[in-house]
Coordinates of C-alpha atoms and ligand atoms in Angstrom, one line a residue:
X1 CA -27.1 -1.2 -19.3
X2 CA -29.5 -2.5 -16.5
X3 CA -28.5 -2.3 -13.2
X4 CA -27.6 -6.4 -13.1
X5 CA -25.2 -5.3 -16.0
X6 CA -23.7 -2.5 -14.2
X7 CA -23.0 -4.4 -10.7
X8 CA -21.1 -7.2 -13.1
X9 CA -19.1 -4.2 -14.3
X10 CA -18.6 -2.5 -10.9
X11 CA -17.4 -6.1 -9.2
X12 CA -14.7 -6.6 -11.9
X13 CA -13.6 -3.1 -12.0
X14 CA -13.0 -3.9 -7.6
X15 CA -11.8 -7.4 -8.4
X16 CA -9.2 -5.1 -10.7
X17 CA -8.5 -2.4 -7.8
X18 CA -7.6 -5.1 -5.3
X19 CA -5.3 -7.1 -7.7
X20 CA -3.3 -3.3 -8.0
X21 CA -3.7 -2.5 -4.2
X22 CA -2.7 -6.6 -3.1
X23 CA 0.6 -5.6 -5.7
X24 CA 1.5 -2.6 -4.0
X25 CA 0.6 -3.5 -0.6
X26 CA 3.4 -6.6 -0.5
X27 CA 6.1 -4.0 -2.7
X28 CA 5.4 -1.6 0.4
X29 CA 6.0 -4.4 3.0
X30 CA 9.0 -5.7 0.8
X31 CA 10.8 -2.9 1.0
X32 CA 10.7 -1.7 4.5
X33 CA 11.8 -5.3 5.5
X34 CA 14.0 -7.3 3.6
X35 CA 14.4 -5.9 0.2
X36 CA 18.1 -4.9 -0.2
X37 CA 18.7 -0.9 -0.6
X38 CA 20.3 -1.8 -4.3
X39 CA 17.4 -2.1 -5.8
X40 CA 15.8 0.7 -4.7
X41 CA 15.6 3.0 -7.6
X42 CA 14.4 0.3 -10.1
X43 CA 11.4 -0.9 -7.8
X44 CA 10.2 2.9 -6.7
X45 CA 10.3 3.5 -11.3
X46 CA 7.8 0.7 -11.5
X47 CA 5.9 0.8 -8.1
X48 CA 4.8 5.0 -9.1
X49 CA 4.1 3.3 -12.7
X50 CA 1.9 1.3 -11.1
X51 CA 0.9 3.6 -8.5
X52 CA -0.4 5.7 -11.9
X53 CA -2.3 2.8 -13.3
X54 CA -3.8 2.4 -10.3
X55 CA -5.1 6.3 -9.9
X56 CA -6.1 6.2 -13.3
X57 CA -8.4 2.8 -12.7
X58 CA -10.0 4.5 -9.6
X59 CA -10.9 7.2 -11.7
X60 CA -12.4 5.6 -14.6
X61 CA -15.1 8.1 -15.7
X62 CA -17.0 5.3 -17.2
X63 CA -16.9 3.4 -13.8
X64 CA -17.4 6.7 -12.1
X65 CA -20.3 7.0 -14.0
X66 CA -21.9 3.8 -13.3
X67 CA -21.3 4.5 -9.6
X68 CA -23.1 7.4 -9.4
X69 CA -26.1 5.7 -11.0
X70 CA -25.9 2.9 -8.4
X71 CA -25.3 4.3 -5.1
X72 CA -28.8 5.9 -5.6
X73 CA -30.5 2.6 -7.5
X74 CA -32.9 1.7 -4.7
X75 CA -32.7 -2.0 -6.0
X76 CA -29.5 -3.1 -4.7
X77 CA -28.9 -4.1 -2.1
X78 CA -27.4 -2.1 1.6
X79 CA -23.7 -3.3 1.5
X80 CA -23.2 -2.2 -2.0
X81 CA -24.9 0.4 -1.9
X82 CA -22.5 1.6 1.4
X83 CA -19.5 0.5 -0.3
X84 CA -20.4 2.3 -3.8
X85 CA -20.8 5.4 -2.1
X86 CA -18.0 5.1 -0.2
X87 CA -16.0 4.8 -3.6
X88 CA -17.2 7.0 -5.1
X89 CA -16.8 9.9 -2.9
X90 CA -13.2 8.6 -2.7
X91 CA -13.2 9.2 -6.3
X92 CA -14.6 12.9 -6.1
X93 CA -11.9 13.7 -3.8
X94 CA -8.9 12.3 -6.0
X95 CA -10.9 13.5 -9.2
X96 CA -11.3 16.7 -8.8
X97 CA -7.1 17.4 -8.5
X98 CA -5.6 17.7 -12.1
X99 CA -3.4 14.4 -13.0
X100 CA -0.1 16.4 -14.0
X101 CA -0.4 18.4 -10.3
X102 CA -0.9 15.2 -8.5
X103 CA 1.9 14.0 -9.8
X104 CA 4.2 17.0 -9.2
X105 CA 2.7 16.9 -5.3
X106 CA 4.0 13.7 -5.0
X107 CA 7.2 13.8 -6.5
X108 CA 7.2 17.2 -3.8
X109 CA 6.1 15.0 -1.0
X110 CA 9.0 12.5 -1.9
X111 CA 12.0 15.6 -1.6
X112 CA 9.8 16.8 1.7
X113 CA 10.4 13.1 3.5
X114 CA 14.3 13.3 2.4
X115 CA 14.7 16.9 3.9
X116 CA 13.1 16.0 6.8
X117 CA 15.1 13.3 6.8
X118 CA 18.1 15.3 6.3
X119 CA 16.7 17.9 8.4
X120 CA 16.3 15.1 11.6
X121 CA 19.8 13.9 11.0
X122 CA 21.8 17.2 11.0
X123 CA 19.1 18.2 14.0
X124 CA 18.3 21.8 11.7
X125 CA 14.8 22.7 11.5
X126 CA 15.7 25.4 9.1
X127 CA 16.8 22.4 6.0
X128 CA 12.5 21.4 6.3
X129 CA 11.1 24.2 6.9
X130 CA 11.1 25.2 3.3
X131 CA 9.4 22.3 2.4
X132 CA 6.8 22.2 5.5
X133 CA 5.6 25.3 3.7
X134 CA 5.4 24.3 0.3
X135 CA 3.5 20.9 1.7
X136 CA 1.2 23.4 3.8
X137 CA 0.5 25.6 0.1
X138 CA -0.2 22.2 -1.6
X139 CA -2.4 21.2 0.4
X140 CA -4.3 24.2 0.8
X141 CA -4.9 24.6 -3.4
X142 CA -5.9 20.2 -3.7
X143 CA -8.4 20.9 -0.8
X144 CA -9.8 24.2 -2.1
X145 CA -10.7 22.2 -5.7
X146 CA -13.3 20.4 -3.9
X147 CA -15.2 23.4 -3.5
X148 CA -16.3 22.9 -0.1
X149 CA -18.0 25.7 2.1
X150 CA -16.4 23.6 5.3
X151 CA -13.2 25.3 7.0
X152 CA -9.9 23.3 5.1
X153 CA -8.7 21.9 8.3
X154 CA -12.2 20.6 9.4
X155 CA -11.9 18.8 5.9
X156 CA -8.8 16.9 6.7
X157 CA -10.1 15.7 10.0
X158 CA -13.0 14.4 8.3
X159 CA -10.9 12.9 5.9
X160 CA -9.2 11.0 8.5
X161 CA -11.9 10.1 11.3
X162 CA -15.6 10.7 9.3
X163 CA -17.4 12.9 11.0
X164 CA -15.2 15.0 13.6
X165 CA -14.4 18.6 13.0
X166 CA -12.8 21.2 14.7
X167 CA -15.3 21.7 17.2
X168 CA -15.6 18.8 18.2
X169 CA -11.9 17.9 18.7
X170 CA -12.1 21.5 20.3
X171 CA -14.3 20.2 23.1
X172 CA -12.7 16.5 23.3
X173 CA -9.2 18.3 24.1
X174 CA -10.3 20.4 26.4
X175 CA -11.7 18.1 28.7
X176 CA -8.5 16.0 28.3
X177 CA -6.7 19.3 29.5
X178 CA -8.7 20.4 32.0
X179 CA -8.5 16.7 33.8
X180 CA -5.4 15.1 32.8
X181 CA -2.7 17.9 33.1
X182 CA -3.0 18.6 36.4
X183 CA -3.0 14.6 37.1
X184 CA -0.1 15.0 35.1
X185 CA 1.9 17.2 37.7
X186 CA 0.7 15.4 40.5
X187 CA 2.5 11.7 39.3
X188 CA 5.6 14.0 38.6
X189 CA 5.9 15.0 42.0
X190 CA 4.8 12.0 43.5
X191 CA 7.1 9.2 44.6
X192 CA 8.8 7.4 41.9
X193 CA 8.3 3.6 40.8
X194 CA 11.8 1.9 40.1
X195 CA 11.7 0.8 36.4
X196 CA 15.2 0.0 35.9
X197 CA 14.9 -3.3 35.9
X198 CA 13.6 -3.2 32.9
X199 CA 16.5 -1.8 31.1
X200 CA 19.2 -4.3 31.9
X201 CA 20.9 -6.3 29.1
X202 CA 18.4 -8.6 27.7
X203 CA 19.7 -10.6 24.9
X204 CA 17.4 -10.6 21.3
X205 CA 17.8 -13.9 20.7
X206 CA 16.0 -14.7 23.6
X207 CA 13.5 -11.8 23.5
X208 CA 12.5 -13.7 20.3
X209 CA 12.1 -16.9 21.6
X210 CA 10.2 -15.4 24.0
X211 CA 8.3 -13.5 21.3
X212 CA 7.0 -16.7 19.7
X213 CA 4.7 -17.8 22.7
X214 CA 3.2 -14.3 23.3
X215 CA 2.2 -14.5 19.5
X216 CA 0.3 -17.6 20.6
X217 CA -0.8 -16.4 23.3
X218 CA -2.7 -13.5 20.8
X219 CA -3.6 -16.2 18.6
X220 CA -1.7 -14.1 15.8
X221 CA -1.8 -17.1 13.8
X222 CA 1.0 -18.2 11.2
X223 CA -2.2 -19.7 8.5
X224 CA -2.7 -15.9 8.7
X225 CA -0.3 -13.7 10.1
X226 CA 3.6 -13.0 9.8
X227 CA 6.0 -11.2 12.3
X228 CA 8.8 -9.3 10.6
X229 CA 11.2 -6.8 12.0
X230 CA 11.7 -3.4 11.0
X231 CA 12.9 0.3 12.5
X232 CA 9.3 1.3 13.0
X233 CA 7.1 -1.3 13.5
X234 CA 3.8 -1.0 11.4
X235 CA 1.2 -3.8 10.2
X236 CA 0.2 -3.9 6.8
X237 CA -2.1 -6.6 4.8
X238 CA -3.3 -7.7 1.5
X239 CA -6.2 -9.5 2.3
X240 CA -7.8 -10.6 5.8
X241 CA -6.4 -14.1 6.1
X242 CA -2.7 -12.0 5.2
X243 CA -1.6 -9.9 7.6
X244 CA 1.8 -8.6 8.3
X245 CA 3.2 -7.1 11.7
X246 CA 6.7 -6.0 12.3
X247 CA 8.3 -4.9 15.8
X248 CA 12.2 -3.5 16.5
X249 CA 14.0 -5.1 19.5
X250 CA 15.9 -3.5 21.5
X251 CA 19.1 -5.4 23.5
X252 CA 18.4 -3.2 26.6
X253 CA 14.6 -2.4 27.1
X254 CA 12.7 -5.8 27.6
X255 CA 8.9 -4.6 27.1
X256 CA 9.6 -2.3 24.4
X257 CA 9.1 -5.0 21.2
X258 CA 6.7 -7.1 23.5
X259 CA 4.6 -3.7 23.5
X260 CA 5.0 -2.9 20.3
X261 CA 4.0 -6.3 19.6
X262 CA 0.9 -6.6 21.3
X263 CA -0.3 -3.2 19.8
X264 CA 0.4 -4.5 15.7
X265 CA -1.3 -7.5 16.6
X266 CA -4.7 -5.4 17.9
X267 CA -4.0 -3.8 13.9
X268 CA -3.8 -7.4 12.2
X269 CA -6.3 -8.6 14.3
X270 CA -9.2 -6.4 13.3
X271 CA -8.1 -6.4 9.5
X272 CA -8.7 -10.8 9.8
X273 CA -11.9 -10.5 11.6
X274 CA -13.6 -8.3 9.1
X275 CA -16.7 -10.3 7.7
X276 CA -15.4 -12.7 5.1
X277 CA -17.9 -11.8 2.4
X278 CA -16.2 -7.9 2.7
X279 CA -12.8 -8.9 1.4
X280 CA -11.2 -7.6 -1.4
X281 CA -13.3 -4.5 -1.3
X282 CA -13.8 -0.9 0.4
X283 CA -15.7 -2.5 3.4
X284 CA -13.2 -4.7 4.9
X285 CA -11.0 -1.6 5.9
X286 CA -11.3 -0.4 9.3
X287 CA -13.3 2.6 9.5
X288 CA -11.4 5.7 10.3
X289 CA -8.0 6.0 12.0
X290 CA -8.9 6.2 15.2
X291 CA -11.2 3.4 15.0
X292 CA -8.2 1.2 14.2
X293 CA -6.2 3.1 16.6
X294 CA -8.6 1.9 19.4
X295 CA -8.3 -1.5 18.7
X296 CA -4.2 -1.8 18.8
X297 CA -4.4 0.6 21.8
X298 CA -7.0 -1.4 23.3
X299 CA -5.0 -4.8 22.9
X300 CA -1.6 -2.7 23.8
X301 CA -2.7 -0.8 27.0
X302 CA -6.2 -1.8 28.2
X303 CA -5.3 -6.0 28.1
X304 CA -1.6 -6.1 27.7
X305 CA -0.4 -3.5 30.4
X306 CA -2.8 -5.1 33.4
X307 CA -1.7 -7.6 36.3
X308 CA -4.3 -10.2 34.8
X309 CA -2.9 -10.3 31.3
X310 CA 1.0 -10.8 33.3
X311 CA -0.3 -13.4 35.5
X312 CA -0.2 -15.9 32.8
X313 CA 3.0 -14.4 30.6
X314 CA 5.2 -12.8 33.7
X315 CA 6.3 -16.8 34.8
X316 CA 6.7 -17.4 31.3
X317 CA 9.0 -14.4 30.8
X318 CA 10.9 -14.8 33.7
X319 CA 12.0 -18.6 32.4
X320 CA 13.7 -16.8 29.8
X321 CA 15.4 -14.2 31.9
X322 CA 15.9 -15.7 35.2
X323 CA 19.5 -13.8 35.7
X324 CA 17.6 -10.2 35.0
X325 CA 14.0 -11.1 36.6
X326 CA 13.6 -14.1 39.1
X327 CA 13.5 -11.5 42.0
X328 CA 10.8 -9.3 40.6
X329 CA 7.5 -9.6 41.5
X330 CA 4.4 -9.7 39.1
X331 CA 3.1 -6.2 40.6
X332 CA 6.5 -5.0 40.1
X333 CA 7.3 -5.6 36.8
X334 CA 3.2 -4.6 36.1
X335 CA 4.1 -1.4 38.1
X336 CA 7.3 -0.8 36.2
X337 CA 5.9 -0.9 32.5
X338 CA 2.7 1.7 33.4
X339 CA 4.9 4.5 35.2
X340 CA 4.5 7.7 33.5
X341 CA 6.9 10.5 32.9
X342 CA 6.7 13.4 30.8
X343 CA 8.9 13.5 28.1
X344 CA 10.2 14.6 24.6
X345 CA 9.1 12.2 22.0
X346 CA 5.5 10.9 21.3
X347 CA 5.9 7.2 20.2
X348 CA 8.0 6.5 23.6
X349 CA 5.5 8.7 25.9
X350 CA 3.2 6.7 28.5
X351 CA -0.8 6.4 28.3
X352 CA -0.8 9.2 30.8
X353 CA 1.1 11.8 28.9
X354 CA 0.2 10.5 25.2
X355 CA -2.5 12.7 25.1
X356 CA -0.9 16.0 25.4
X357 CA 1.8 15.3 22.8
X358 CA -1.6 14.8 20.5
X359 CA -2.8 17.9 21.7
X360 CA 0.1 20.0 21.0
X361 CA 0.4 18.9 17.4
X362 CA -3.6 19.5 16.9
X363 CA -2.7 23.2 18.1
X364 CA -0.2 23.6 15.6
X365 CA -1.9 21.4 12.7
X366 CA -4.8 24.1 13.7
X367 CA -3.2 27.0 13.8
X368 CA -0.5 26.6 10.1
X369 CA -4.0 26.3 8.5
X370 CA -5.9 28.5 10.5
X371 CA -3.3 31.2 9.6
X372 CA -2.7 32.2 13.4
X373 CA 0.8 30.0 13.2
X374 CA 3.6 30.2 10.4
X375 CA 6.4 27.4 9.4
X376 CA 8.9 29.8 10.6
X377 CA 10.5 29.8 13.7
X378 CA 7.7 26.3 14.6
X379 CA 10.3 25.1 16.2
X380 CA 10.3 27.9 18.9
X381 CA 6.5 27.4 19.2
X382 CA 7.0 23.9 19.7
X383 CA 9.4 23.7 22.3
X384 CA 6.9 26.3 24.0
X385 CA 3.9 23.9 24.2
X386 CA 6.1 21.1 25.3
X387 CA 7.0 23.5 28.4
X388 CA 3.2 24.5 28.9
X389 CA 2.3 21.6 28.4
X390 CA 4.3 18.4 29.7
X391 CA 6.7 20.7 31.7
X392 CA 9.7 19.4 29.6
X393 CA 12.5 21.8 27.8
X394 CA 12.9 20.3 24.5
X395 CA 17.3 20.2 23.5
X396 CA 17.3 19.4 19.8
X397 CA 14.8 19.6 17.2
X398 CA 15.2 16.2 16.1
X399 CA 14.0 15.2 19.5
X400 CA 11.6 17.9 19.2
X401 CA 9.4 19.4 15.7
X402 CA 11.6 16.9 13.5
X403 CA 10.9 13.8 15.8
X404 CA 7.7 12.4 13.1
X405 CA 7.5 11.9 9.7
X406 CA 3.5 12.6 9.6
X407 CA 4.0 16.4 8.9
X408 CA 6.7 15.5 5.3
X409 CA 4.0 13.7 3.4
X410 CA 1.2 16.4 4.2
X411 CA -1.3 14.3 6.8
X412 CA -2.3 17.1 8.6
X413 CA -5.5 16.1 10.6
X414 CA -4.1 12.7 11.4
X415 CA -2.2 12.8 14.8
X416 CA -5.6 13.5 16.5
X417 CA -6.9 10.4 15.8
X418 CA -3.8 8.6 17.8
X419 CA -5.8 10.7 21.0
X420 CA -9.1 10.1 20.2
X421 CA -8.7 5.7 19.4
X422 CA -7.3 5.9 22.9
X423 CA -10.2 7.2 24.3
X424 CA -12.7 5.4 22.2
X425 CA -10.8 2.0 23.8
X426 CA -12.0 3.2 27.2
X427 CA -15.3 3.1 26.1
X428 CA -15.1 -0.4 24.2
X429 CA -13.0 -1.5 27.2
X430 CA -15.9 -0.7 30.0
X431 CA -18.5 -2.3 27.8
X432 CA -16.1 -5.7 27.2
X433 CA -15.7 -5.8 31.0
X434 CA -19.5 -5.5 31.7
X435 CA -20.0 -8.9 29.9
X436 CA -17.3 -10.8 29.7
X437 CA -14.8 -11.6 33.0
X438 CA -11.8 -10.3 30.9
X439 CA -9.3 -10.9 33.9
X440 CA -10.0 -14.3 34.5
X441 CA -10.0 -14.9 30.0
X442 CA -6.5 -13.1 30.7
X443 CA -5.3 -15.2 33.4
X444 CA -6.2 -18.5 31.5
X445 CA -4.7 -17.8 28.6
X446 CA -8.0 -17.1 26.7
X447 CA -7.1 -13.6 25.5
X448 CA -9.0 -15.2 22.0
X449 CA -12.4 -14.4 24.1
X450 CA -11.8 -10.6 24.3
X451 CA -10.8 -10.7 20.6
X452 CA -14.2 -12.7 19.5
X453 CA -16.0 -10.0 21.8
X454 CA -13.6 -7.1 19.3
X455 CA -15.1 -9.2 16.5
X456 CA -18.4 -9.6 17.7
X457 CA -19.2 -5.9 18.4
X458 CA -16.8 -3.9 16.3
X459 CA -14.5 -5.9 13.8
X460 CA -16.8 -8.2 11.5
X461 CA -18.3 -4.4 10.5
X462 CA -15.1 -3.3 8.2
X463 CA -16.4 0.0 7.7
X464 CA -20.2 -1.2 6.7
X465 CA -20.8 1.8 9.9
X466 CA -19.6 4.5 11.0
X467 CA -17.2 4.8 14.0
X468 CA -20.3 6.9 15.4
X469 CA -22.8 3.8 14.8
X470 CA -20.4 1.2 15.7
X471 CA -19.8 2.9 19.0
X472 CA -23.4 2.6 19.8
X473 CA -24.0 -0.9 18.4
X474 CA -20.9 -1.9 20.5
X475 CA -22.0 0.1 23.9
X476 CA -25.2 1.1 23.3
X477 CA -24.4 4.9 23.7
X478 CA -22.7 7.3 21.9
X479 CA -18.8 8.5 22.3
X480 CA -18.1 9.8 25.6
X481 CA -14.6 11.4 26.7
X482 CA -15.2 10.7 29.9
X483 CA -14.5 6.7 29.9
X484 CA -10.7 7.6 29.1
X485 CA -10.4 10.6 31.6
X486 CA -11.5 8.0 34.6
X487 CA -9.9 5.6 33.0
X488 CA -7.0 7.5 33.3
X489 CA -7.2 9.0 36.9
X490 CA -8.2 5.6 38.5
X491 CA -5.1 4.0 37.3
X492 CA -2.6 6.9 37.9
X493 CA -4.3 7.1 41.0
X494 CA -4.0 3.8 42.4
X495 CA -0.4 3.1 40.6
X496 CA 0.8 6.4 42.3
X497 CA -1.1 6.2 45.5
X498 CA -3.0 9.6 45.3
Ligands
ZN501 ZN1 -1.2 1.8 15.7

């Protein structure tokens, strides 16, 4: 076979993968929206079959063969030769764990997320911790078949954010210590902002209405883009002009699915701007985790929490809900959704205190696979941390170790990511304000010109880079921590009057 022979091979064998991947993407979506419970058992039968087919396509040893050959044929040309390598070293790592014990892990993973489950309802750490343990043993024999001399927890990171290890997340935390946790104590004993405006009754039918002209606002755009609603609110996609958010509303918190919102959108957004010629293959993914962290996080907190980005929406808002907010102020309400208190569970914690919730599950994710921390009695050291740390007693465990799902499936390594896309937005942030007047886009309804700057310097890439160069294409220097920690301690500052 010539090399011409074997890319005509290789681009139907990805034409194949993304036919499987666009299938199981809308089954996925399907059935944490609208698909009715009934039918639950027949669809999960047919979506592992084709869950199967699709492992067993991935790892067709004649394709795998023709990738090796190509990602080191000097004749083709740089975006297939990035994306070939990229699959195939996504094909050593799957290839290298026997079929019959990948299947047994995940049926395993499947009992973990109902005992968890279980576990979070009847608020009993004891009902998971059995299967926390077997997921930690799993994982520990699949990683040890790649035969890697690196430490297995340095190999999960990297398998979720290319390139960090322990060390280096070692050193990113504990600048975020050193710096924010005092900041931390400070706010708490500083005088309170008066939020509870926020949580009177606000109707969802209105909150929707309400809903449609932010998504316009964000250009989240129905010829590519749906809004569902679901219990966690995720974004998934098939291709980049099909992209699906969801958000949960809640009758007596007003910025809680407006949020939420804004944050998917920053997902969907960066999966449609991907250069067109990338879709249906490898390089039309976001890069890492916390490279697509950074850009919901960045739309979230860094455009949708500031005064500029409510000048334009607060009027609007208040049309909607003149009983609850015609004598609230713009700085007020911009006040009231950027306080920060400590508290017990991540996905409601503030920008301030996000961080150390992140840290305290890197300690732990650290320590079960370093050896220096066991599954039993975690829930002890947990609670511990949250005192250290945040200065919060943690009541219940499903408030406490049982309040995520991350830990059921086996991602270890993950949760760091959520930490470090924050602070690579700070970075992206203080190089977007440097050349383009983002407050005045904001104020005139032009968010669309900080989301062609998104596209311009990070988003058309997919994952053609990684997050390492696109951080220095985008800001000219490499990642520096220090963006977020002043980032940080000017607004806490200035919000709290320190
Ligand atoms: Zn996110």
């Amino acid at each position: 076979m010539n090399t011409e022979q074997k890319l005509q091979q290789y681009k139907d064998w990805v034409f194949r993968l993304s036919a499987y991947n666009m299938a199981l993407a809308i089954i996925g979506i399907d059935k944490l929206t609208v698909a009715p419970a009934g039918g639950s058992e027949y669809r999960d039968k047919r979506t592992a079959f084709l869950a199967g087919e699709l492992f067993t396509l991935e790892t067709d040893p004649e394709i795998i063969e023709i990738l090796k050959e190509l990602k080191d044929d000097k004749s083709i040309d740089e975006d297939d030769k990035r994306a070939i390598t990229l699959y195939y070293q996504n094909a050593m790592k799957t290839m290298c764990i026997p079929k019959d014990e990948f299947v047994e892990a995940r049926e395993l993973m499947n009992r973990s997320y109902d005992a968890w489950l279980e576990a979070k309802t009847k608020n009993d750490y004891t009902i998971f911790e059995p299967y926390l343990k077997k997921v930690i043993e799993i994982q520990k024999k699949f990683y040890g078949y790649r035969n890697c001399d690196k430490p297995l927890y340095d190999q999960m990171l990297d398998d979720f954010e290319p390139g960090m290890n322990q060390e280096k997340y070692d050193a990113f935390f504990d600048a975020l210590k050193e710096r924010l946790v005092p900041l931390i104590q400070k706010v708490v004993q500083a005088k309170q902002i008066d939020d509870s405006f926020l949580y009177q009754s606000y109707p969802v039918e209105e909150q929707k209405k309400f809903m449609d002209e932010i998504l316009a606002y964000l250009h989240f755009d129905k010829d590519w883009g749906y809004q569902n609603e679901t219990e966690h609110p995720f974004t998934s996609w098939t291709c980049e002009n099909d992209c699906r958010t969801t958000t949960k509303y809640l009758k007596n918190n007003v910025a809680s699915a407006i949020l939420s919102t804004i944050h998917e959108v920053g997902h969907a957004t960066y999966e449609h701007d991907v250069d067109e010629r990338y879709d249906g293959m490898i390089l039309s993914e976001g890069i890492s985790s916390g490279m697509h962290e950074s850009q919901s996080r960045l739309c979230e907190n860094y455009l949708g929490r500031t005064k500029a980005f409510w000048d334009y929406n607060f009027p609007i808002l208040q049309k909607h809900f003149p009983e609850q907010l015609n004598d609230v102020s713009t700085e007020q309400f911009v006040e009231a959704i950027n306080v920060s208190r400590p508290s017990l569970v991540r996905t409601e914690a503030d920008e301030l205190t996000y961080p150390m919730h992140i840290l305290i599950r890197y300690e732990i994710e650290k320590g079960l696979f370093n050896g220096t921390i066991s599954t039993e009695g975690l829930d002890q050291t947990w609670n511990a941390m949250y005192k250290k740390y945040l200065g919060v007693d943690v009541t219940d465990a499903s408030n406490g170790i049982l309040q995520d799902v991350h830990w059921s499936d086996g991602s270890f390594g993950y949760f760091p990511t959520y930490a470090l896309g924050s602070a690579f937005s700070a970075q992206f942030m203080h190089q977007m304000r440097k050349e383009l007047d983002v407050d005045e886009a904001l104020q005139h309804n032009r968010f669309d010109l900080c989301v062609a700057w998104l596209k311009e310097h990070i988003h058309k890439y997919g994952c053609r880079y990684d997050a390492d160069d696109i951080m220095q294409i985008a800001t000219g220097e490499p990642f520096n921590v220090n963006y977020y920690i002043e980032y940080l301690e000017d607004k806490y500052n200035k919000l709290y009057h320190l």
